[in-house]
Structure formats: C-alpha cells, structure tokens
Amino acid sequence: MNHLDILLPFSLPQAEMAAELIRQTKAPALATLLARGKSVNGDGGTGFDPFSRALPHEHWLGEQLGLSVTNISAPRGNSPAVAAPLLRRHQPTLNEGHWFVVQPAHIHVARDHLVLTDIEQLALQENEARLLFQSALPLFEEAGRTLLYLDAQTWLMRADDWANLQTSSPLAASGRNIDIWMPAGEGELAWRKLQNEVQMQWFADSLNDAREMRGQKAVNSLWLWGGGAIAVAQDKHNTASAYSASFNLTGWADAASAVNQIGVHPEQLLLHSGERALLLLDGLQQAAMSDDWGRWLQQLEALDRDWFVPLLQALRGKQLQSLSLMLSGQERLLQVTSTAGSLRKFWIRPGLGRLATDHSNATHASHSKASQ
C-alpha cells in the first residue's frame, strides 16, 4: 500500500485538559509520528466554527466521501448527507427522493434548557427499537411521511419538500442546549409537530417504564439529520471519493456504500493492494463524550499498542510509503503526514505536544468551508 489515512475523532482533547493528559499518556509510537511528521495545516490545525452543525471530523469525512451539503444560506453548515447513500445500500432499487436519518434519542431537562444525550449511550435493543418504530409509524403516515427501519439506531424518512432543511449531527448537538441545534428552515415547524406527537406517544409507553426500572435512559424523542437526495448520492458515489476503490471504515461512514472488508488488523490492512486506504479509529469517542478522561487515556494507549506501533514499523520497513493522521476535537482538525524519511529526523524528540496546541492559534476555516 502506498498511502494510509487514519482519522482519529476526539483525539484533540479540550484545552483545559490537554496538558495534563499529555503528561500522563504513554503512546511512544504516536508521539514519534506526531513529532517527526509534517503538519499539513500548521501546528494549530484548522479551526472550525464552534456552532457548526457537524464536528470537524464529520465535515472532513463528508468531503472525502462526497456526502457534504453546500448551502450558502446556512453559515453554520449542514450535517453530512448520509441518509441517501445509506438507503441506497439497503435498497439499491430505490432511486428517488430526499431522505433524512431519524434516530431514537433521549433528551433530558437541564436547569433552564433541554439537552441531547449521546445516542449511543441508549444501548437500544432490537426488540425495543422495533416496538418504538411500530408505535411511531402511524404518526409518520398521518403526516404523509415514509418511514423505513434500517436498524435499532437508524431509521430513514423521506421528505422531498424539506431539501433545504439544515440539520445537526447528533455528535455535534450532544451534551448541549438543543435549541440552536434543532432543524432550521423549510420544514422545521412540520418536523417539530411530528416530533412532539411521537414524544407524547412514547411518554406513555410501558417500554420506557421498564427501561427506567433497569436504570436505563428513556427513549423519549427523535433526532433528525443527514438529509440528502438519493439521485445526487448515486452520482457522487462514482466521482467524488478518493477512497471509492479502497478503504476500511466503521460507523456512519459506511454510508459510502463501497466498503471493502479488508480486515481489522494492521497486518491485514497492509496486505491490501490498493494505492490508498482510509481507516477510522473511533475508540476515543465514548470516553470523550462522557468526559471520562481516565478511560480516554487507556483507549489512546491501546490504539498506540494495537495500531500505531505496527504501522510505525511498516513505515520504517517501507511496507507503507506514507501515513497521514487526521486528529480532531470539537473545534479543530490537525493533519500530520509521516514518511520513512521524516522518521529519520532523530534530532526531533518524540512528543505529543501537537495534541495540546491552542486551537485559538489555528487557521480558522470560513463558514462556507466548514459547511462544505
């Protein structure tokens, strides 16, 4: 393989935590790659609008896979258009409509506002999701909306007349006052009405009583995001992605619909014959979202042991020609590229300092760039 891109969401910790975390972290391979590699967008990386409707790594991934939505009337951008290609993968014969991702969610009341909980914390089981889906389905049908079930966390809704609706990814909105993250624009009032009807339906559902008795969060709302036209997704799939022939992804990036299952271990990845590959390592996400920084340290050290040590060896042995790390946080994206040549800079001591570079020194992307 000539080149490997590795996307590391939530690897740039919050500024107030960064120095202490770096002091405690034992990740020698990552420290070597970061210190001796070339920072493509400056040591501070690229800064993003803190109120952007998607996180930096979601914007980057959306651009690479041709899933970004450009809307000049939306300075905060839009969430990547993952719904249509997800649908195309599951129902390849369906070739029309504008679709959105709909996800069961938990919204709790803070002192004076409502907050979205990280959706993955729900741990929603298949049988529970099926019951909730069947409960909500008649309300969508009454509103003239097609609702499809993909899996426990992912449903899809067709709304051709909401093509200009701006939505936020659940990762961008989680843990925050949802007021400014709710859908905005054409269709927002109709969505809020439908959302409220589903919330009232689920409020009286015995399933939530059972979940709360088990110490689990109630499923009391829905989150709408990721809208896109399926016809556009078909066109972009063939032309926009640099990884259309060769990449290994997990999570919502499967929406690209061209994933080659080339293994989940470094050795298998390096045997892949493609010119370029993309690896998404999202093991830091849950710890960062829950502010569990002790677990974050453990996960980063595990990534170093399982991935960065063998990949560093592959670079030195020229099994791999170059490797780019895309590290991201809530408001910053840093890209560092390493080669066998850069690793020979023995006078540069390994270090994780780039993880803590103050994002206020980053080159801030324009609103329009963050929305693409």
XYZ file of C-alpha atoms in Angstrom:
372
model
C 0.000 0.000 0.000
C 1.297 3.455 -0.867
C -0.645 5.686 1.493
C -2.875 5.290 4.548
C -5.080 7.986 6.062
C -6.134 7.466 9.682
C -8.995 9.520 11.072
C -8.937 9.884 14.872
C -12.087 11.634 16.156
C -11.860 13.169 19.649
C -8.073 12.798 19.748
C -7.561 16.541 20.368
C -8.734 16.978 23.973
C -10.287 20.063 25.461
C -7.738 22.817 26.036
C -8.100 22.800 29.821
C -7.399 19.039 29.940
C -4.780 18.678 27.226
C -1.550 19.407 29.113
C -2.308 17.016 31.960
C -3.492 14.277 29.622
C -0.355 14.550 27.501
C 1.807 14.374 30.627
C 0.157 11.086 31.616
C -0.134 9.463 28.189
C 2.271 6.668 27.254
C 1.954 6.416 23.479
C 5.514 6.337 22.077
C 4.627 5.385 18.506
C 2.010 8.116 18.185
C 4.469 10.566 19.769
C 7.047 9.728 17.091
C 4.556 10.078 14.232
C 3.283 13.413 15.519
C 6.658 14.969 16.339
C 8.520 13.922 13.179
C 5.685 14.140 10.704
C 4.829 17.253 8.705
C 1.789 19.209 9.812
C -0.149 19.868 6.622
C -2.326 22.651 8.038
C 0.014 24.158 10.645
C 0.672 23.032 14.200
C -2.632 24.538 15.309
C -4.573 22.782 12.576
C -7.731 24.146 11.012
C -10.249 25.784 13.295
C -13.997 25.337 12.875
C -16.998 27.341 13.970
C -17.870 26.007 17.475
C -21.530 26.190 16.449
C -21.083 24.284 13.189
C -23.804 21.698 12.620
C -21.238 18.892 12.341
C -17.937 18.187 14.069
C -14.623 18.704 12.218
C -14.053 15.007 11.540
C -17.603 14.677 10.182
C -17.046 17.581 7.794
C -13.738 16.087 6.655
C -15.177 12.622 6.146
C -18.211 14.026 4.360
C -15.930 15.852 1.921
C -13.833 12.757 1.221
C -16.867 10.594 0.542
C -18.840 13.110 -1.462
C -21.510 13.435 1.234
C -21.162 17.123 2.070
C -24.004 19.579 1.587
C -23.201 23.090 0.393
C -25.777 25.717 1.256
C -24.690 29.351 1.110
C -27.737 30.401 3.115
C -26.564 28.273 6.069
C -23.370 29.791 7.556
C -23.196 27.062 10.218
C -23.263 24.432 7.514
C -25.247 21.250 7.454
C -24.757 17.702 8.617
C -23.203 15.324 6.049
C -25.772 13.851 3.668
C -25.549 10.265 4.890
C -29.223 9.258 4.635
C -29.495 8.762 0.881
C -26.433 6.515 0.405
C -27.455 4.519 3.490
C -30.787 3.919 1.829
C -29.145 3.087 -1.490
C -27.030 0.433 0.190
C -30.024 -1.215 1.835
C -32.496 -0.739 -1.029
C -30.449 -0.390 -4.235
C -33.511 -0.323 -6.486
C -34.884 2.835 -4.868
C -33.573 5.803 -6.859
C -35.599 8.864 -5.939
C -36.448 11.165 -3.060
C -34.784 13.309 -0.404
C -34.183 11.297 2.758
C -33.181 12.031 6.350
C -31.750 9.888 9.138
C -34.113 9.598 12.117
C -32.645 8.265 15.363
C -34.380 7.393 18.647
C -32.938 9.659 21.329
C -33.041 10.738 24.951
C -33.456 14.421 25.757
C -33.210 15.490 29.391
C -34.136 18.690 31.169
C -31.250 20.793 32.494
C -31.809 23.825 34.717
C -33.303 26.028 32.026
C -32.950 24.122 28.744
C -33.126 20.714 27.049
C -30.027 18.617 26.354
C -29.500 15.773 23.892
C -27.768 12.711 25.358
C -25.209 10.865 23.258
C -27.392 8.498 21.249
C -25.053 5.532 21.584
C -25.498 5.635 25.374
C -29.083 4.449 24.923
C -27.912 0.901 24.105
C -31.245 0.370 22.408
C -32.025 -3.286 21.749
C -33.525 -4.560 18.503
C -36.817 -5.649 20.073
C -37.198 -2.293 21.838
C -36.466 -0.349 18.662
C -38.980 -2.395 16.680
C -41.705 -1.647 19.228
C -40.920 2.071 19.212
C -40.841 2.120 15.411
C -44.256 0.471 15.156
C -45.602 2.915 17.716
C -44.331 5.952 15.774
C -45.091 4.680 12.267
C -48.821 5.636 12.173
C -47.930 9.217 13.157
C -45.480 9.484 10.256
C -48.031 8.004 7.890
C -50.671 10.505 9.033
C -48.169 13.279 8.293
C -47.619 11.850 4.796
C -44.036 10.755 5.533
C -42.487 7.431 4.556
C -40.523 5.930 7.457
C -38.176 2.965 6.977
C -36.411 0.815 9.563
C -32.727 0.020 8.970
C -31.530 -0.991 12.433
C -32.142 -0.204 16.098
C -30.405 3.174 15.908
C -31.131 4.158 12.325
C -34.444 4.873 10.635
C -34.950 6.831 7.416
C -37.664 9.322 6.480
C -38.499 10.710 3.064
C -39.258 14.431 2.817
C -38.741 15.751 -0.713
C -40.121 19.158 0.225
C -37.544 19.625 3.010
C -34.484 19.577 0.755
C -33.206 22.896 2.165
C -33.678 21.962 5.822
C -30.467 22.446 7.837
C -29.847 19.772 10.450
C -27.146 18.974 13.004
C -25.354 15.688 13.538
C -26.107 14.108 16.932
C -22.418 14.228 17.859
C -22.355 17.998 17.310
C -25.505 18.503 19.389
C -24.883 16.005 22.211
C -24.454 17.497 25.664
C -25.607 20.936 24.532
C -28.707 23.091 24.656
C -30.638 21.702 21.714
C -32.359 24.987 20.789
C -29.702 26.107 18.303
C -29.068 22.573 17.019
C -32.636 21.777 16.032
C -33.570 21.626 12.322
C -33.918 25.080 10.779
C -35.504 26.277 7.575
C -38.159 24.881 5.298
C -39.989 22.102 7.149
C -38.785 22.873 10.677
C -42.252 23.562 12.106
C -43.717 20.458 10.500
C -40.870 18.374 11.932
C -41.302 19.803 15.446
C -45.010 18.990 15.315
C -44.307 15.407 14.277
C -41.519 15.086 16.829
C -43.819 16.313 19.614
C -46.526 13.819 18.632
C -44.054 10.946 18.788
C -42.739 12.180 22.146
C -46.259 12.168 23.600
C -46.877 8.699 22.173
C -43.717 7.323 23.743
C -44.229 9.113 27.062
C -46.982 6.670 27.991
C -45.168 3.625 26.605
C -44.540 0.848 29.137
C -41.260 0.070 27.385
C -39.746 3.230 28.834
C -41.013 2.371 32.306
C -39.209 -0.965 32.037
C -36.009 0.727 30.827
C -36.028 3.197 33.711
C -36.559 0.383 36.208
C -33.394 -1.206 34.813
C -31.516 2.070 35.249
C -31.527 2.882 31.530
C -32.488 6.175 29.944
C -35.961 6.540 28.487
C -36.254 6.816 24.720
C -38.307 9.998 24.686
C -37.538 11.778 21.415
C -36.171 11.565 17.866
C -33.205 13.269 16.225
C -33.361 14.265 12.539
C -30.225 14.834 10.460
C -28.150 13.815 7.417
C -30.609 14.791 4.670
C -29.695 14.203 1.042
C -31.119 13.356 -2.362
C -30.577 9.772 -3.376
C -30.027 10.637 -7.062
C -27.207 13.038 -6.107
C -25.691 10.389 -3.858
C -25.585 7.965 -6.784
C -23.748 10.464 -8.989
C -21.255 11.493 -6.316
C -20.501 7.940 -5.308
C -18.748 7.317 -8.619
C -16.731 10.530 -8.804
C -16.250 12.367 -5.531
C -14.481 9.896 -3.274
C -10.745 9.389 -3.367
C -11.410 6.151 -1.488
C -14.141 4.690 -3.691
C -11.995 1.659 -4.553
C -10.090 1.093 -1.328
C -10.862 1.971 2.268
C -11.818 0.457 5.595
C -14.451 2.312 7.601
C -16.732 1.886 10.582
C -19.648 3.917 11.894
C -21.848 6.132 9.743
C -19.152 6.339 7.091
C -20.468 3.007 5.803
C -22.926 5.263 4.001
C -20.347 5.492 1.217
C -21.635 2.068 0.162
C -18.294 0.932 -1.247
C -16.586 -0.505 1.809
C -14.138 -3.279 1.098
C -13.847 -5.616 4.059
C -10.061 -5.789 4.111
C -9.623 -6.791 7.726
C -9.492 -5.134 11.107
C -5.831 -5.708 11.959
C -2.758 -3.760 10.766
C -1.234 -6.823 9.130
C -4.333 -7.436 7.016
C -4.627 -3.767 6.158
C -1.036 -3.595 4.929
C -1.554 -6.610 2.674
C -4.304 -4.756 0.833
C -3.267 -3.971 -2.733
C -4.927 -0.564 -3.062
C -2.952 2.609 -3.663
C -4.725 4.499 -0.880
C -6.778 3.490 2.142
C -8.706 5.194 4.908
C -9.034 3.862 8.440
C -11.424 5.340 11.000
C -10.396 4.620 14.598
C -13.242 5.854 16.792
C -12.260 4.236 20.094
C -11.863 7.601 21.852
C -15.386 8.806 21.122
C -17.350 7.352 24.019
C -14.784 8.350 26.644
C -14.549 11.918 25.342
C -18.320 12.310 25.030
C -18.771 11.252 28.664
C -15.750 13.259 29.931
C -14.154 10.041 31.171
C -10.556 11.087 30.642
C -9.063 8.151 32.515
C -10.736 5.836 30.016
C -9.643 8.171 27.198
C -6.023 7.662 28.264
C -6.472 3.897 28.316
C -8.061 3.900 24.874
C -5.335 6.090 23.355
C -2.635 3.830 24.759
C -4.478 0.790 23.370
C -4.619 2.442 19.923
C -0.893 3.083 20.155
C -0.153 -0.533 21.022
C -2.554 -2.127 18.530
C -2.215 0.240 15.578
C 0.488 2.886 15.721
C 3.344 0.589 16.785
C 2.882 -1.833 13.834
C 2.169 0.997 11.383
C 5.287 2.861 12.508
C 7.272 -0.315 11.892
C 5.650 -0.642 8.455
C 6.715 2.911 7.575
C 10.279 2.232 8.633
C 10.299 -1.028 6.687
C 8.741 0.704 3.644
C 5.755 -1.644 3.568
C 3.862 1.630 3.729
C 5.098 4.692 1.843
C 3.305 7.401 3.817
C 0.771 7.781 6.593
C -1.449 10.760 7.427
C -3.086 11.243 10.807
C -6.252 13.336 10.858
C -6.754 14.253 14.511
C -9.864 16.131 15.549
C -11.636 17.664 18.503
C -14.747 19.755 19.000
C -13.401 22.734 17.034
C -10.125 21.691 15.379
C -8.735 19.341 12.758
C -4.987 18.631 12.570
C -3.367 16.665 9.738
C 0.155 15.254 10.172
C 1.847 13.196 7.434
C 4.801 10.876 8.072
C 7.159 9.030 5.726
C 10.195 6.833 6.213
C 12.307 9.924 5.513
C 10.620 12.072 8.142
C 11.111 9.326 10.743
C 14.884 9.634 10.282
C 14.847 13.077 11.921
C 16.478 11.629 15.048
C 17.198 15.103 16.403
C 13.466 15.681 16.912
C 12.355 14.088 20.162
C 9.055 12.167 20.116
C 6.267 14.086 21.808
C 2.522 14.656 21.897
C 2.693 18.437 22.063
C 0.660 18.914 18.890
C -2.361 17.439 20.676
C -2.341 20.416 23.009
C -1.702 23.256 20.568
C -4.145 26.026 21.447
C -6.887 25.970 18.848
C -7.087 29.763 19.076
C -3.859 29.749 17.060
C -5.374 27.525 14.402
C -6.121 28.740 10.923
C -9.859 29.244 11.180
C -11.869 27.942 8.264
C -14.515 30.217 6.851
C -18.156 29.484 7.482
C -18.544 28.406 3.893
C -15.636 25.967 4.099
C -16.995 24.434 7.284
C -20.317 23.882 5.554
C -18.954 22.090 2.525
